[in-house]
C-alpha cells in the first residue's frame, strides 16, 4: 500500500499519523440532517415500545400498540418540523460550512470539529507548517490547541461493529457499541482511506455500501 499519500488537504505526518482537513457544505450535503432524523425515528420507536408496554395491562395489546404508535407519530412529526426549521438557522450561524480535522493511525481515527471562526485554508496552512517545525510528540497536542476545536470523537478500529460506506457522499460511517462516527474524505483519497480502515476493523464487521 502506498503510504506517501500527500495532497493539499491530506498528508502523512512525521509521527506516522494521516491528517486531513475536510470542509463540509451544509447547504448541499444533507447527511447531517438525515442522521439527526434517523436518531429521532429510533428515539420515537423506543418511546412507542415503552409506552405500549405500560398501557398493555389497561388497554390490551392491540389498543395499547395503536395508542403508542399514534403518540410516537405525533412526537416524531413535531420533532421533524422543529428540525426543518432549526437546520437552516444552524447553517446560517455556521456560514454554511462544517470544518473538521481527521487524524488516523493504525489504532483508530479522531474526528475533531473546528470552531466556526476557523477556516479550512488557515487550518491546512497550519497543518503543513506544524509538521515541519514541531517535534512529532508535540504535534497532536499543538494541533488541538492551535485549531480551537469544539468537539472531538475518537473511534478505535478494533471496536467497530458496523461500517457503512457512501460512495456518492464520500462518507464512511463507523458504528461502535455506543458511538457513531462519520468520516468525510476527499474524493481522490476515498478508496485509500476506505481500504485502510477496513483492513484494521474486525473481520466480522458488518459492511454496507450506498451508491
Coordinates of N, CA and C in Angstrom, one line a residue:
X1 N 0.8 -1.2 0.0 CA 0.0 0.0 0.0 C 0.9 1.3 0.0
X2 N 0.6 2.2 -0.8 CA 1.3 3.4 -0.9 C 1.1 4.3 0.3
X3 N 2.2 4.5 1.1 CA 2.0 5.3 2.3 C 2.5 6.7 2.2
X4 N 2.7 7.2 0.9 CA 3.2 8.5 0.7 C 2.1 9.4 0.3
X5 N 0.9 9.2 0.8 CA -0.2 9.9 0.4 C -0.1 11.4 0.9
X6 N 0.1 12.3 -0.1 CA 0.3 13.7 0.3 C -0.5 14.5 -0.7
X7 N -1.4 15.4 -0.2 CA -2.0 16.3 -1.1 C -2.2 17.6 -0.3
X8 N -2.9 18.6 -0.9 CA -3.1 19.9 -0.2 C -3.8 19.7 1.1
X9 N -4.9 18.9 1.1 CA -5.7 18.7 2.3 C -5.4 17.4 3.1
X10 N -4.5 16.6 2.6 CA -4.3 15.2 3.1 C -2.9 14.9 3.1
X11 N -2.4 14.5 4.3 CA -0.9 14.1 4.3 C -0.6 13.1 5.4
X12 N 0.5 12.4 5.2 CA 1.1 11.5 6.2 C 2.1 12.3 6.9
X13 N 1.9 12.6 8.2 CA 2.8 13.4 9.0 C 4.0 12.6 9.5
X14 N 5.0 13.3 10.1 CA 6.2 12.7 10.5 C 6.0 11.7 11.7
X15 N 4.9 11.9 12.4 CA 4.6 11.0 13.5 C 3.9 9.7 13.1
X16 N 3.7 9.5 11.8 CA 3.0 8.3 11.3 C 1.5 8.4 11.3
X17 N 1.0 9.6 11.5 CA -0.5 9.8 11.6 C -0.9 10.5 10.3
X18 N -2.0 9.9 9.6 CA -2.6 10.6 8.5 C -3.5 11.7 9.0
X19 N -3.4 12.9 8.5 CA -4.2 14.0 8.8 C -4.8 14.7 7.6
X20 N -6.0 15.0 7.7 CA -6.6 15.8 6.6 C -7.7 16.7 7.1
X21 N -8.0 17.7 6.3 CA -9.0 18.7 6.6 C -10.1 18.6 5.6
X22 N -11.3 18.6 6.1 CA -12.5 18.5 5.2 C -13.5 19.6 5.6
X23 N -13.9 20.3 4.6 CA -14.9 21.3 4.7 C -16.2 20.8 4.1
X24 N -17.2 20.7 4.9 CA -18.5 20.1 4.6 C -19.5 21.3 4.3
X25 N -20.1 21.2 3.1 CA -21.1 22.2 2.7 C -22.5 21.8 3.2
X26 N -22.9 22.4 4.3 CA -24.2 22.1 4.9 C -25.4 22.3 4.0
X27 N -25.3 23.2 3.1 CA -26.4 23.5 2.2 C -26.6 22.4 1.1
X28 N -25.5 21.9 0.6 CA -25.6 20.9 -0.5 C -25.6 19.5 -0.1
X29 N -25.0 19.2 1.1 CA -24.9 17.8 1.6 C -25.8 17.7 2.8
X30 N -26.8 16.9 2.8 CA -27.8 16.8 3.9 C -27.6 15.6 4.8
X31 N -26.3 15.0 4.8 CA -26.1 13.9 5.6 C -26.3 14.1 7.1
X32 N -26.0 15.3 7.6 CA -26.2 15.7 9.0 C -27.6 15.6 9.4
X33 N -28.5 16.3 8.6 CA -29.9 16.3 8.9 C -30.5 15.0 8.8
X34 N -30.1 14.1 7.9 CA -30.6 12.8 7.7 C -30.2 11.9 9.0
X35 N -29.0 12.1 9.5 CA -28.5 11.4 10.6 C -29.4 11.8 11.9
X36 N -29.7 13.1 12.0 CA -30.5 13.5 13.1 C -31.9 12.9 13.0
X37 N -32.4 12.9 11.8 CA -33.8 12.4 11.6 C -33.8 10.9 12.0
X38 N -32.7 10.1 11.6 CA -32.7 8.7 12.0 C -32.7 8.6 13.5
X39 N -32.0 9.4 14.2 CA -31.9 9.4 15.6 C -33.3 9.7 16.2
X40 N -34.0 10.6 15.6 CA -35.4 10.9 16.1 C -36.3 9.7 15.9
X41 N -36.2 9.1 14.8 CA -37.0 7.9 14.5 C -36.8 6.8 15.5
X42 N -35.5 6.5 15.8 CA -35.1 5.5 16.7 C -35.6 5.8 18.1
X43 N -35.5 7.1 18.5 CA -36.0 7.6 19.8 C -37.5 7.4 19.9
X44 N -38.2 7.7 18.9 CA -39.7 7.6 18.9 C -40.1 6.2 19.0
X45 N -39.4 5.3 18.3 CA -39.7 3.9 18.3 C -39.5 3.3 19.7
X46 N -38.4 3.8 20.4 CA -38.2 3.4 21.7 C -39.3 3.8 22.7
X47 N -39.7 5.1 22.5 CA -40.8 5.6 23.3 C -42.1 4.8 23.1
X48 N -42.3 4.5 21.8 CA -43.5 3.7 21.4 C -43.5 2.4 22.1
X49 N -42.4 1.7 22.2 CA -42.3 0.4 22.8 C -42.6 0.5 24.3
X50 N -41.9 1.5 24.9 CA -42.1 1.6 26.4 C -43.5 2.0 26.7
X51 N -44.1 3.0 26.0 CA -45.4 3.4 26.2 C -46.4 2.3 26.0
X52 N -46.2 1.5 25.0 CA -47.1 0.3 24.7 C -47.0 -0.7 25.8
X53 N -45.9 -1.0 26.3 CA -45.7 -2.0 27.4 C -46.5 -1.5 28.7
X54 N -46.4 -0.2 28.9 CA -47.0 0.4 30.1 C -48.5 0.3 30.0
X55 N -49.1 0.5 28.8 CA -50.5 0.6 28.6 C -51.2 -0.7 28.4
X56 N -50.4 -1.8 28.1 CA -51.0 -3.1 27.8 C -51.9 -3.6 28.9
X57 N -51.6 -3.5 30.2 CA -52.5 -4.0 31.2 C -53.8 -3.3 31.3
X58 N -53.8 -2.0 30.9 CA -55.1 -1.2 30.9 C -55.9 -1.3 29.6
X59 N -55.2 -1.3 28.5 CA -55.9 -1.3 27.2 C -55.9 -2.6 26.4
X60 N -55.0 -3.5 26.8 CA -54.9 -4.7 25.9 C -53.8 -4.4 24.9
X61 N -53.3 -5.5 24.2 CA -52.1 -5.4 23.4 C -52.4 -4.5 22.1
X62 N -53.5 -4.8 21.4 CA -53.8 -4.0 20.2 C -54.0 -2.6 20.4
X63 N -54.9 -2.2 21.3 CA -55.2 -0.8 21.6 C -54.0 -0.1 22.2
X64 N -53.2 -0.8 23.0 CA -52.0 -0.1 23.5 C -51.0 0.2 22.4
X65 N -50.9 -0.8 21.5 CA -50.0 -0.6 20.3 C -50.4 0.6 19.5
X66 N -51.7 0.6 19.2 CA -52.2 1.7 18.3 C -52.0 3.1 19.0
X67 N -52.4 3.1 20.3 CA -52.2 4.4 21.0 C -50.8 4.8 21.1
X68 N -49.9 3.9 21.4 CA -48.4 4.2 21.5 C -47.9 4.7 20.1
X69 N -48.3 4.0 19.0 CA -47.9 4.4 17.7 C -48.4 5.8 17.3
X70 N -49.6 6.1 17.7 CA -50.1 7.5 17.4 C -49.4 8.5 18.2
X71 N -49.1 8.3 19.4 CA -48.3 9.3 20.2 C -46.9 9.4 19.7
X72 N -46.3 8.3 19.3 CA -44.9 8.4 18.8 C -44.9 9.1 17.4
X73 N -46.0 8.9 16.6 CA -46.0 9.6 15.3 C -46.2 11.1 15.5
X74 N -47.0 11.5 16.4 CA -47.2 12.9 16.7 C -45.9 13.5 17.2
X75 N -45.2 12.8 18.1 CA -43.9 13.3 18.6 C -42.9 13.4 17.5
X76 N -42.8 12.4 16.6 CA -41.9 12.4 15.5 C -42.2 13.6 14.6
X77 N -43.5 13.8 14.3 CA -43.8 14.9 13.4 C -43.4 16.3 14.0
X78 N -43.6 16.5 15.3 CA -43.2 17.7 15.9 C -41.7 17.9 15.8
X79 N -41.0 16.8 16.2 CA -39.5 16.9 16.1 C -39.0 17.2 14.7
X80 N -39.6 16.6 13.7 CA -39.2 16.7 12.3 C -39.4 18.2 11.9
X81 N -40.6 18.7 12.3 CA -40.9 20.1 11.9 C -39.8 21.1 12.5
X82 N -39.5 20.8 13.8 CA -38.5 21.6 14.5 C -37.1 21.5 13.8
X83 N -36.8 20.3 13.4 CA -35.6 20.1 12.7 C -35.5 20.9 11.4
X84 N -36.6 20.8 10.6 CA -36.6 21.5 9.3 C -36.5 23.1 9.6
X85 N -37.1 23.6 10.7 CA -37.0 25.0 11.0 C -35.6 25.4 11.5
X86 N -35.0 24.5 12.3 CA -33.8 24.9 13.0 C -32.5 24.6 12.1
X87 N -32.6 23.7 11.2 CA -31.4 23.4 10.4 C -30.9 24.6 9.5
X88 N -31.8 25.3 8.8 CA -31.3 26.5 8.1 C -30.7 27.5 9.0
X89 N -31.3 27.6 10.2 CA -30.7 28.6 11.2 C -29.3 28.2 11.6
X90 N -29.1 26.9 11.8 CA -27.8 26.3 12.1 C -26.8 26.6 11.0
X91 N -27.3 26.4 9.8 CA -26.4 26.6 8.6 C -26.0 28.0 8.5
X92 N -26.9 28.9 8.8 CA -26.6 30.4 8.7 C -25.6 30.7 9.8
X93 N -25.8 30.2 11.0 CA -24.8 30.5 12.1 C -23.5 29.9 11.8
X94 N -23.4 28.8 11.1 CA -22.1 28.2 10.8 C -21.6 28.6 9.4
X95 N -22.2 29.6 8.8 CA -21.8 30.1 7.5 C -21.8 29.0 6.4
X96 N -22.7 28.1 6.7 CA -23.0 27.0 5.7 C -21.9 26.0 5.6
X97 N -20.9 26.0 6.5 CA -19.7 25.2 6.5 C -19.6 24.4 7.8
X98 N -19.1 23.2 7.6 CA -18.7 22.3 8.7 C -17.3 21.9 8.5
X99 N -16.3 22.5 9.2 CA -14.9 22.3 9.0 C -14.4 21.3 10.1
X100 N -13.7 20.2 9.6 CA -13.3 19.2 10.5 C -11.9 18.7 10.2
X101 N -11.2 18.3 11.3 CA -9.9 17.8 11.1 C -9.9 16.3 11.5
X102 N -9.4 15.4 10.6 CA -9.3 14.0 10.9 C -7.9 13.6 11.2
X103 N -7.7 12.7 12.2 CA -6.3 12.2 12.5 C -6.5 10.6 12.5
X104 N -5.7 9.9 11.7 CA -5.9 8.5 11.6 C -4.6 7.8 11.6
X105 N -4.5 6.7 12.5 CA -3.4 5.8 12.5 C -3.9 4.4 12.6
X106 N -2.9 3.5 12.9 CA -3.3 2.0 12.8 C -4.3 1.7 13.9
X107 N -4.5 2.4 15.0 CA -5.4 2.1 16.0 C -6.8 2.6 15.9
X108 N -6.9 3.8 15.3 CA -8.2 4.4 15.2 C -8.2 5.8 14.5
X109 N -9.3 6.5 14.6 CA -9.4 7.8 13.9 C -10.1 8.8 14.8
X110 N -9.6 10.0 14.8 CA -10.2 11.1 15.6 C -10.9 12.1 14.7
X111 N -12.1 12.4 15.0 CA -12.9 13.4 14.3 C -13.0 14.6 15.1
X112 N -12.4 15.8 14.7 CA -12.4 17.0 15.5 C -13.1 18.1 14.8
X113 N -14.1 18.6 15.3 CA -14.8 19.7 14.7 C -14.2 21.0 15.1
X114 N -14.0 21.9 14.1 CA -13.4 23.2 14.4 C -14.5 24.3 14.7
X115 N -14.0 25.3 15.4 CA -14.9 26.4 15.7 C -15.3 27.1 14.4
X116 N -16.4 27.8 14.4 CA -16.9 28.5 13.2 C -15.9 29.5 12.6
X117 N -15.1 30.1 13.5 CA -14.1 31.1 13.0 C -12.9 30.5 12.3
X118 N -12.7 29.2 12.4 CA -11.6 28.6 11.8 C -11.9 28.2 10.4
X119 N -11.1 28.7 9.4 CA -11.3 28.5 8.0 C -10.4 27.3 7.6
X120 N -10.9 26.6 6.5 CA -10.2 25.5 6.0 C -8.8 25.8 5.6
X121 N -8.7 27.0 4.9 CA -7.4 27.4 4.3 C -6.3 27.6 5.4
X122 N -6.8 28.2 6.5 CA -5.9 28.5 7.6 C -5.5 27.2 8.3
X123 N -6.4 26.3 8.5 CA -6.1 25.0 9.1 C -5.1 24.2 8.3
X124 N -5.3 24.2 7.0 CA -4.4 23.4 6.1 C -3.0 24.0 6.2
X125 N -2.9 25.3 6.1 CA -1.6 26.0 6.2 C -0.9 25.7 7.5
X126 N -1.7 25.8 8.6 CA -1.1 25.5 9.9 C -0.6 24.0 10.0
X127 N -1.4 23.1 9.4 CA -1.0 21.7 9.5 C 0.3 21.4 8.8
X128 N 0.5 22.0 7.6 CA 1.7 21.8 6.9 C 2.9 22.5 7.6
X129 N 2.7 23.7 8.1 CA 3.8 24.3 8.8 C 4.1 23.6 10.1
X130 N 3.1 23.1 10.8 CA 3.4 22.5 12.1 C 4.2 21.2 11.9
X131 N 3.9 20.5 10.9 CA 4.6 19.2 10.6 C 6.1 19.5 10.3
X132 N 6.4 20.7 9.9 CA 7.8 21.0 9.6 C 8.6 21.5 10.8
X133 N 7.9 22.1 11.7 CA 8.7 22.8 12.8 C 8.5 22.2 14.1
X134 N 7.5 21.3 14.3 CA 7.2 20.7 15.6 C 7.7 19.3 15.8
X135 N 8.2 19.0 17.0 CA 8.5 17.6 17.3 C 7.2 16.8 17.2
X136 N 7.3 15.5 16.6 CA 6.2 14.7 16.4 C 5.4 14.4 17.7
X137 N 6.1 14.4 18.8 CA 5.4 14.1 20.1 C 4.5 15.2 20.5
X138 N 4.8 16.4 20.0 CA 4.0 17.6 20.4 C 3.0 18.0 19.4
X139 N 3.0 17.3 18.3 CA 2.1 17.7 17.1 C 0.6 17.6 17.5
X140 N 0.2 16.5 18.0 CA -1.2 16.3 18.3 C -1.7 17.3 19.3
X141 N -1.0 17.5 20.4 CA -1.4 18.5 21.4 C -1.4 19.9 20.8
X142 N -0.4 20.2 20.1 CA -0.4 21.6 19.5 C -1.5 21.8 18.5
X143 N -1.8 20.8 17.7 CA -2.9 20.9 16.8 C -4.2 21.2 17.5
X144 N -4.5 20.5 18.6 CA -5.7 20.7 19.3 C -5.8 22.1 19.8
X145 N -4.7 22.6 20.3 CA -4.7 24.0 20.9 C -4.9 25.0 19.8
X146 N -4.0 24.8 18.7 CA -3.9 25.9 17.7 C -5.2 25.9 16.8
X147 N -5.9 24.9 16.7 CA -7.1 24.9 15.8 C -8.4 25.2 16.5
X148 N -8.3 25.4 17.8 CA -9.5 25.8 18.6 C -10.7 24.8 18.3
X149 N -10.5 23.6 18.7 CA -11.5 22.6 18.4 C -12.7 22.7 19.3
X150 N -13.9 22.4 18.8 CA -15.2 22.5 19.5 C -15.5 21.2 20.2
X151 N -15.3 20.1 19.4 CA -15.7 18.8 20.0 C -14.9 17.7 19.2
X152 N -14.6 16.6 19.9 CA -13.8 15.5 19.2 C -14.5 14.2 19.5
X153 N -14.4 13.3 18.5 CA -14.9 11.9 18.7 C -13.8 10.9 18.2
X154 N -13.4 10.0 19.0 CA -12.4 9.0 18.6 C -13.0 7.7 18.5
X155 N -12.7 7.0 17.4 CA -13.2 5.6 17.1 C -12.0 4.7 17.1
X156 N -12.0 3.6 17.9 CA -11.0 2.6 17.9 C -11.4 1.5 16.9
X157 N -10.6 1.2 15.9 CA -10.9 0.3 14.8 C -11.3 -1.1 15.4
X158 N -10.7 -1.5 16.4 CA -11.0 -2.9 16.9 C -12.3 -2.9 17.6
X159 N -13.0 -1.8 17.9 CA -14.3 -1.8 18.5 C -15.4 -1.5 17.5
X160 N -15.1 -1.4 16.2 CA -16.1 -1.1 15.2 C -16.9 -2.3 14.9
X161 N -18.3 -2.2 15.0 CA -19.2 -3.3 14.7 C -19.8 -3.2 13.3
X162 N -19.9 -2.0 12.8 CA -20.6 -1.8 11.5 C -19.9 -0.7 10.8
X163 N -19.7 -0.9 9.5 CA -19.0 0.1 8.6 C -19.9 0.3 7.4
X164 N -20.4 1.6 7.3 CA -21.3 1.9 6.2 C -20.6 2.9 5.3
X165 N -20.6 2.6 4.0 CA -19.8 3.5 3.0 C -20.8 4.1 2.0
X166 N -20.7 5.4 1.9 CA -21.4 6.2 0.9 C -20.5 6.7 -0.2
X167 N -20.5 6.0 -1.4 CA -19.6 6.4 -2.5 C -20.0 7.8 -2.9
X168 N -21.2 8.2 -3.0 CA -21.7 9.5 -3.5 C -21.3 10.6 -2.6
X169 N -21.5 10.4 -1.3 CA -21.2 11.4 -0.3 C -19.8 11.4 0.2
X170 N -19.0 10.4 -0.3 CA -17.6 10.2 0.2 C -17.5 10.2 1.7
X171 N -18.4 9.4 2.3 CA -18.5 9.3 3.7 C -18.4 7.9 4.2
X172 N -17.7 7.7 5.3 CA -17.6 6.4 5.9 C -18.1 6.5 7.3
X173 N -19.1 5.7 7.6 CA -19.7 5.7 8.9 C -19.3 4.5 9.7
X174 N -18.7 4.8 10.9 CA -18.2 3.7 11.8 C -19.0 3.6 13.0
X175 N -19.7 2.5 13.2 CA -20.6 2.3 14.3 C -20.0 1.4 15.4
X176 N -19.9 1.8 16.6 CA -19.4 1.0 17.7 C -20.6 0.7 18.6
X177 N -20.3 0.2 19.8 CA -21.4 -0.1 20.7 C -22.2 1.1 21.1
X178 N -21.6 2.2 21.3 CA -22.3 3.4 21.7 C -22.2 4.6 20.7
X179 N -21.0 4.7 20.2 CA -20.7 5.9 19.3 C -20.9 5.6 17.8
X180 N -21.1 6.7 17.1 CA -21.3 6.6 15.6 C -20.5 7.7 15.0
X181 N -19.4 7.4 14.3 CA -18.5 8.4 13.8 C -18.6 8.5 12.3
X182 N -18.8 9.7 11.8 CA -18.8 9.9 10.3 C -17.5 10.4 9.9
X183 N -16.9 9.8 8.9 CA -15.6 10.2 8.4 C -15.8 10.7 7.0
X184 N -15.4 12.0 6.7 CA -15.5 12.6 5.4 C -14.2 12.6 4.8
X185 N -14.1 12.2 3.5 CA -12.8 12.0 2.9 C -12.8 12.7 1.5
X186 N -11.7 13.4 1.2 CA -11.6 14.0 -0.2 C -11.7 12.9 -1.2
X187 N -12.3 13.2 -2.3 CA -12.6 12.2 -3.4 C -11.4 11.4 -3.8
X188 N -10.3 12.1 -4.0 CA -9.1 11.4 -4.5 C -8.5 10.5 -3.5
X189 N -8.9 10.5 -2.2 CA -8.3 9.7 -1.2 C -9.3 8.7 -0.6
X190 N -10.5 8.7 -1.2 CA -11.6 7.9 -0.6 C -11.3 6.4 -0.6
X191 N -10.9 5.9 -1.7 CA -10.6 4.4 -1.8 C -9.5 4.0 -0.9
X192 N -8.5 4.9 -0.8 CA -7.3 4.6 0.1 C -7.8 4.5 1.6
X193 N -8.5 5.5 2.0 CA -9.0 5.6 3.4 C -9.9 4.4 3.7
X194 N -10.8 4.1 2.8 CA -11.8 3.0 3.0 C -11.0 1.7 3.2
X195 N -10.1 1.4 2.3 CA -9.3 0.2 2.4 C -8.5 0.2 3.7
X196 N -7.9 1.3 4.1 CA -7.1 1.4 5.3 C -7.9 1.1 6.5
X197 N -9.1 1.6 6.6 CA -9.9 1.4 7.8 C -10.4 -0.1 7.8
X198 N -10.9 -0.5 6.6 CA -11.4 -1.9 6.5 C -10.4 -2.9 7.0
X199 N -9.1 -2.7 6.6 CA -8.1 -3.7 6.9 C -7.8 -3.7 8.4
X200 N -8.2 -2.7 9.1 CA -7.9 -2.6 10.6 C -9.1 -2.9 11.5
X201 N -10.3 -3.0 10.8 CA -11.5 -3.4 11.6 C -11.6 -4.9 11.8
X202 N -12.4 -5.4 12.8 CA -12.5 -6.8 12.9 C -13.0 -7.5 11.7
X203 N -12.7 -8.7 11.5 CA -13.1 -9.4 10.2 C -14.6 -9.6 10.1
X204 N -15.2 -9.7 11.3 CA -16.7 -9.9 11.3 C -17.5 -8.6 11.3
X205 N -16.9 -7.5 11.0 CA -17.6 -6.2 11.0 C -18.7 -6.3 9.9
X206 N -19.9 -5.7 10.2 CA -20.9 -5.7 9.2 C -20.6 -4.5 8.2
X207 N -20.8 -4.8 6.9 CA -20.5 -3.8 5.9 C -21.7 -3.6 5.1
X208 N -21.9 -2.3 4.8 CA -23.0 -1.9 3.9 C -22.5 -0.8 3.0
X209 N -23.0 -0.7 1.8 CA -22.5 0.3 0.9 C -23.7 1.0 0.1
X210 N -23.6 2.3 0.0 CA -24.6 3.1 -0.7 C -23.9 3.7 -1.9
X211 N -24.6 3.7 -3.0 CA -24.1 4.3 -4.2 C -24.1 5.8 -4.1

